[in-house]
CSV table of C-alpha atoms in Angstrom, one decimal:
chain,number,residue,atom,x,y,z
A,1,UNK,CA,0.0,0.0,0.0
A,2,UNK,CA,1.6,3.7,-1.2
A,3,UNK,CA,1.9,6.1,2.1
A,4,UNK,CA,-1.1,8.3,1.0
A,5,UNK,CA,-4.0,6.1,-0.6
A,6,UNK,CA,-6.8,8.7,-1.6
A,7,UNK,CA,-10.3,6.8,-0.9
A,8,UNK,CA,-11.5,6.1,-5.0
A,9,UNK,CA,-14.8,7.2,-5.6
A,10,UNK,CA,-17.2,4.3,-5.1
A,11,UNK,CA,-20.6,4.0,-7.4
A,12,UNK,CA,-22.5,1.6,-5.8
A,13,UNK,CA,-24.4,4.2,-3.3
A,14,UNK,CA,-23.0,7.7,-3.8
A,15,UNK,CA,-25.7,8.8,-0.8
A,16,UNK,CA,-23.9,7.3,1.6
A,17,UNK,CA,-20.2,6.1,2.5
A,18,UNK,CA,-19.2,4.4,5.8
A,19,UNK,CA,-15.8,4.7,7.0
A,20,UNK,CA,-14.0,2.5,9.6
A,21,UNK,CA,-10.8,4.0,12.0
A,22,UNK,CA,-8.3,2.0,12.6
A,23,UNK,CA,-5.0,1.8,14.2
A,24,UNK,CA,-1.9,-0.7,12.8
A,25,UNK,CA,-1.6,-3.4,15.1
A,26,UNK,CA,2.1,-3.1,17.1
A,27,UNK,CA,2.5,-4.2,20.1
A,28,UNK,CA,2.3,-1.7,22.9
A,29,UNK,CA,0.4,0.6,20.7
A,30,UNK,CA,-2.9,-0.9,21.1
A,31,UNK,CA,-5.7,-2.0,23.4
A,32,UNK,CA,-3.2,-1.1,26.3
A,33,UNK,CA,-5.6,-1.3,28.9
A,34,UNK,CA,-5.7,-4.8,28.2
A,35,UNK,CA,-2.1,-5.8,28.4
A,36,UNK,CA,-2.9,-6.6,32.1
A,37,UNK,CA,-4.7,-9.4,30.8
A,38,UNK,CA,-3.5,-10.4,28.0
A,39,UNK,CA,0.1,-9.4,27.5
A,40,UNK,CA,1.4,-6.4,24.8
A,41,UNK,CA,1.3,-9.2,22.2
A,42,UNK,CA,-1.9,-10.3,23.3
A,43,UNK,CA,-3.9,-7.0,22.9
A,44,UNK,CA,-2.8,-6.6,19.8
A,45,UNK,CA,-4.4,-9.9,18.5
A,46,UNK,CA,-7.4,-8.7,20.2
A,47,UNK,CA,-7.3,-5.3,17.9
A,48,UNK,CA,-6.7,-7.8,15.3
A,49,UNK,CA,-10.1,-9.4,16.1
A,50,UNK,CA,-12.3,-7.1,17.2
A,51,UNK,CA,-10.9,-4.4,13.6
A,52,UNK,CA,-12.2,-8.4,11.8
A,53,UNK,CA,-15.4,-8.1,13.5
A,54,UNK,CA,-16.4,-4.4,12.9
A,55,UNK,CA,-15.0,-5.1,9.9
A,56,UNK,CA,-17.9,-7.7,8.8
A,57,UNK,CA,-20.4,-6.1,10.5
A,58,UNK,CA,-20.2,-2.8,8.7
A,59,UNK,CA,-19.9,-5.2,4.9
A,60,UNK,CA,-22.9,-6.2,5.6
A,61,UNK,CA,-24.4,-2.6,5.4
A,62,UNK,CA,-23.3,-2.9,1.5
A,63,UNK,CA,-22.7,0.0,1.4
A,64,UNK,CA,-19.4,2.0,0.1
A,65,UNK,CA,-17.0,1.0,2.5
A,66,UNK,CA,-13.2,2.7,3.2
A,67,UNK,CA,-10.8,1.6,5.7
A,68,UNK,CA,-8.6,4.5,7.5
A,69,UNK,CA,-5.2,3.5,9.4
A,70,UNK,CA,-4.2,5.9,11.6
A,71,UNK,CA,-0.6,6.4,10.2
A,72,UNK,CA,1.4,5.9,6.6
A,73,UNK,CA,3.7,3.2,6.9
A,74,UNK,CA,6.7,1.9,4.9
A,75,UNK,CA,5.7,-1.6,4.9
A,76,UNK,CA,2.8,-3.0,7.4
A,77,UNK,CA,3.3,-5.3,10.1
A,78,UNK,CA,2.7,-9.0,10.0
A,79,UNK,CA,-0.3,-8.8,12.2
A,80,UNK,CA,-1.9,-6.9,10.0
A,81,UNK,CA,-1.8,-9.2,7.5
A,82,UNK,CA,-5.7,-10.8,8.7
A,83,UNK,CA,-6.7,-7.1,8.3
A,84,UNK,CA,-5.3,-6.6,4.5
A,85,UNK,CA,-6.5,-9.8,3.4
A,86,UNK,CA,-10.0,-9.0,4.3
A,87,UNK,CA,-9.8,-5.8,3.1
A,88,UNK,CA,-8.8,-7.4,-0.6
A,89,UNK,CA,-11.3,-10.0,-0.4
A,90,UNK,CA,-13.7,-7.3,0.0
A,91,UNK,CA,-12.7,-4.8,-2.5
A,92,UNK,CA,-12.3,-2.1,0.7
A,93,UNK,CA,-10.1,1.0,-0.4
A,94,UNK,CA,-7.4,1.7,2.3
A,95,UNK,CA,-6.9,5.7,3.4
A,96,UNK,CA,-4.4,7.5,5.6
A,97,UNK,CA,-6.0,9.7,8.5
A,98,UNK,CA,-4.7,13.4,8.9
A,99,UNK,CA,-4.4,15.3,11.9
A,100,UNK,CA,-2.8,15.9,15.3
A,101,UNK,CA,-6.0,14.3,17.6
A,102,UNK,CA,-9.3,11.9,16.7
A,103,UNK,CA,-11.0,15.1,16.0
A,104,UNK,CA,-8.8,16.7,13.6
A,105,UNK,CA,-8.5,13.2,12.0
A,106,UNK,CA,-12.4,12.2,12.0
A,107,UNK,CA,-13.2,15.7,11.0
A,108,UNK,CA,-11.4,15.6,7.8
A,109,UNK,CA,-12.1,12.2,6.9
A,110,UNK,CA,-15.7,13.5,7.2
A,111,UNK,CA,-15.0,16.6,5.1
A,112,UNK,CA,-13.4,14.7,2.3
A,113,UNK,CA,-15.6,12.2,2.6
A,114,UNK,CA,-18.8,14.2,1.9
A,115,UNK,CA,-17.0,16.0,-1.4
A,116,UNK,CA,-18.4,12.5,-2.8
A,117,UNK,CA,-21.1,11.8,-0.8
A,118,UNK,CA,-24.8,13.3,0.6
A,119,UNK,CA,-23.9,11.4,4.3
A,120,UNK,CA,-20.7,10.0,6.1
A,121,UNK,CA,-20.5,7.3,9.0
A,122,UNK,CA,-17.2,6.9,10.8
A,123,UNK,CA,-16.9,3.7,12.9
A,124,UNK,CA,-14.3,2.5,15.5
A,125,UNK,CA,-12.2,-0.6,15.3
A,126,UNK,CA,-13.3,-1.1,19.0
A,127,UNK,CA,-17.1,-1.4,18.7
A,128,UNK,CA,-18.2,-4.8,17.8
A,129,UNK,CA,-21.6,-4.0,18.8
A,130,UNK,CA,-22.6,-1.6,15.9
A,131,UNK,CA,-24.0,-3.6,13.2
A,132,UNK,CA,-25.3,-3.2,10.0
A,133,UNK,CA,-29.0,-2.0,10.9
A,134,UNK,CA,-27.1,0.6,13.8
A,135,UNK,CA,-25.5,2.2,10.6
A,136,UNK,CA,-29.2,2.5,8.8
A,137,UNK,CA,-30.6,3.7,11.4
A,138,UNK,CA,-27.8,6.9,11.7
A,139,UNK,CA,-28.2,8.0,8.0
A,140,UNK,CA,-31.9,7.8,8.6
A,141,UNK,CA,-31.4,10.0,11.2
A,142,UNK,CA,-29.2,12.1,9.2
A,143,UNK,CA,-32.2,13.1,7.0
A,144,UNK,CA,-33.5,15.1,10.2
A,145,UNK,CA,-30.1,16.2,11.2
A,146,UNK,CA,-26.7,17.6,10.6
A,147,UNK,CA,-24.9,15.1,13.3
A,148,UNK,CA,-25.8,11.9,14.5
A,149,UNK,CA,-23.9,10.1,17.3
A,150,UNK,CA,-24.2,6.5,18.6
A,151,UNK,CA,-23.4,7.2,22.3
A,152,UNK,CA,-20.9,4.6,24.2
A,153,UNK,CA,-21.5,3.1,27.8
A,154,UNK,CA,-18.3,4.9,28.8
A,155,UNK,CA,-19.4,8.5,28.1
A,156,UNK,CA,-17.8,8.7,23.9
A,157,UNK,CA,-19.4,7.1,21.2
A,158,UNK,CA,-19.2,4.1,18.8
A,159,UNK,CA,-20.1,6.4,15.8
A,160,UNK,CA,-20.7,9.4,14.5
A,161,UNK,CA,-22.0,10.3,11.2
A,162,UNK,CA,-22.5,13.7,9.6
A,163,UNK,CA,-23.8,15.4,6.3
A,164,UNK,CA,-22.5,18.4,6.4
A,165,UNK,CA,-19.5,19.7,8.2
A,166,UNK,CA,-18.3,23.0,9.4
A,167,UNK,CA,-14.7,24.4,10.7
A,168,UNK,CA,-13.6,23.2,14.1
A,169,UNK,CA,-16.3,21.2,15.0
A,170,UNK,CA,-14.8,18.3,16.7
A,171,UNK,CA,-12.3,21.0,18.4
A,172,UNK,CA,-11.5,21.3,22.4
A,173,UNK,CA,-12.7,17.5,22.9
A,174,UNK,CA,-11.2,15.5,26.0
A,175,UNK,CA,-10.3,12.3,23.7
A,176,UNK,CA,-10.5,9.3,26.1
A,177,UNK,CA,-12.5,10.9,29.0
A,178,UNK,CA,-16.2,10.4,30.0
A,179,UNK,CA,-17.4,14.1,28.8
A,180,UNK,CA,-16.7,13.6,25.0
A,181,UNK,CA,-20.2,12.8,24.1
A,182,UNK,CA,-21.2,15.7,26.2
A,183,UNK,CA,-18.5,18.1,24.8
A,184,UNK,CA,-19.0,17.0,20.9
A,185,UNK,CA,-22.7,17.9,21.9
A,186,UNK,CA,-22.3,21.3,22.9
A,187,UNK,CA,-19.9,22.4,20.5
A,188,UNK,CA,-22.0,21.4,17.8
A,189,UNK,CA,-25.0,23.4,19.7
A,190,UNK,CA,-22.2,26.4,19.6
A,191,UNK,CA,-21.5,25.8,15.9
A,192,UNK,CA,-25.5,25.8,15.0
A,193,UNK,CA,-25.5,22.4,13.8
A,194,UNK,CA,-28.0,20.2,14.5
A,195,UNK,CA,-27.8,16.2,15.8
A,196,UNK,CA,-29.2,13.4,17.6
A,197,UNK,CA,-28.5,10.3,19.2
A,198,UNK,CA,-28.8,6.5,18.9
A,199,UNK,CA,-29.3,4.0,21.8
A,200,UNK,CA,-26.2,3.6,23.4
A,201,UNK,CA,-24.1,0.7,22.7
A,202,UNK,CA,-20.7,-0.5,23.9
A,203,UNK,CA,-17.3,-0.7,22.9
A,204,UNK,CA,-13.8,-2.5,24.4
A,205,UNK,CA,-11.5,-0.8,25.9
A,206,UNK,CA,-11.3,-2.9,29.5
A,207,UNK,CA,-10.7,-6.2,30.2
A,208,UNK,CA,-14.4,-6.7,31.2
A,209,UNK,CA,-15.5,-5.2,27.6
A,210,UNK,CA,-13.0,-8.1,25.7
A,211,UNK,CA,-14.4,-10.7,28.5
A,212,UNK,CA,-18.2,-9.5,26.8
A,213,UNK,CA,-17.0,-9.7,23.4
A,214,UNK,CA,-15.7,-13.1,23.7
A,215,UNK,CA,-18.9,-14.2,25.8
A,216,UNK,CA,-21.2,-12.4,22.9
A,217,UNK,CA,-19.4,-13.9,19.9
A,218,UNK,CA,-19.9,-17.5,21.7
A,219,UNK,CA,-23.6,-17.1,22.2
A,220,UNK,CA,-23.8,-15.5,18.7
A,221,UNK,CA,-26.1,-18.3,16.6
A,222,UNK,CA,-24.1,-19.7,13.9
A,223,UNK,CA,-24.7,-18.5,10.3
């Protein structure tokens, strides 16, 4: 993959495109909070997983899809190979975020996205719970409002989708605290734009979260 990959405009649904952050997967870079658990080498093959899982939960939208690593790399690491293979089997087009924090980074994803499209969804590699009819349900709500979030359990949120944008509007945000949902809300109030929430859902980020995922995916029916 070349160091800046521009998403390629997709035809399939040019309403809609639904974008999924992730980070490489190195050792001591991700899921930190559950090396306690599982070891530095051990996170990262949960990140592997749960980026799989989102992954196939957001295909099955069908719906333009992009994939957005959170740095340019010379070569990408072995772990990552699961990752890139699903991505190719998929036909998913690989970008490069830009910016100094999330916000800068999901705001311009956002901004370029909607050059090409009427609404944009941006999705974390850490929230197996949002599925395919959680991402219908924001662009719905999308046709009502400028913003639409799907709040977390821990005070963020597992998505946030947008059709239109406007300067500095995921500015001054506590990234990783329990007021982001809170904060994003009253800046956009500041800003004039207008947005709404989903039903809150939950993402992994403790080692209770990856014990729910694993207990989740077992009870999952087959098929």
């Amino acid at each position: 993959m070349s160091d800046t990959e521009n998403p390629r405009p997709e035809c399939a649904s040019p309403e809609a495109v639904v974008m999924q952050f992730a980070k490489w997967p190195v050792p001591g870079r991700v899921k930190t909070r559950l090396s306690p658990l599982l070891g530095d080498e051990g996170a990262m093959n949960a990140h592997v997983r749960l980026s799989r899982r989102v992954l196939a939960n957001l295909a099955e939208a069908r719906l333009p899809l992009q994939f957005w690593w959170d740095r340019a790399l010379v070569a990408p690491p072995v772990a990552a190979g699961p990752i890139l293979a699903d991505l190719e089997t998929l036909g998913v087009s690989q970008c490069i975020q830009q910016g100094n924090d999330l916000g800068q980074r999901m705001h311009g994803a956002l901004e370029l996205a909607l050059q090409r499209h009427d609404k944009a969804v941006i999705v974390g590699s850490d929230c197996p719970s949002v599925e395919a009819r959680y991402v219908q349900a924001a662009l719905a709500l999308l046709d009502r409002h400028d913003v639409v979030m799907g709040p977390s359990d821990d005070g963020g949120y597992v998505l946030l989708a947008a059709k239109r944008t406007v300067p500095a509007m995921l500015d001054d945000i506590e990234w990783g605290s329990g007021r982001v949902l809170v904060q994003t809300r009253d800046r956009l109030d500041r800003l004039g734009l207008s947005h709404a929430c989903l039903e809150p859902r939950w993402d992994v980020d403790e080692p209770e979260d990856w014990q729910r995922f694993l207990r989740e995916l077992a009870e999952a029916p087959e098929g």
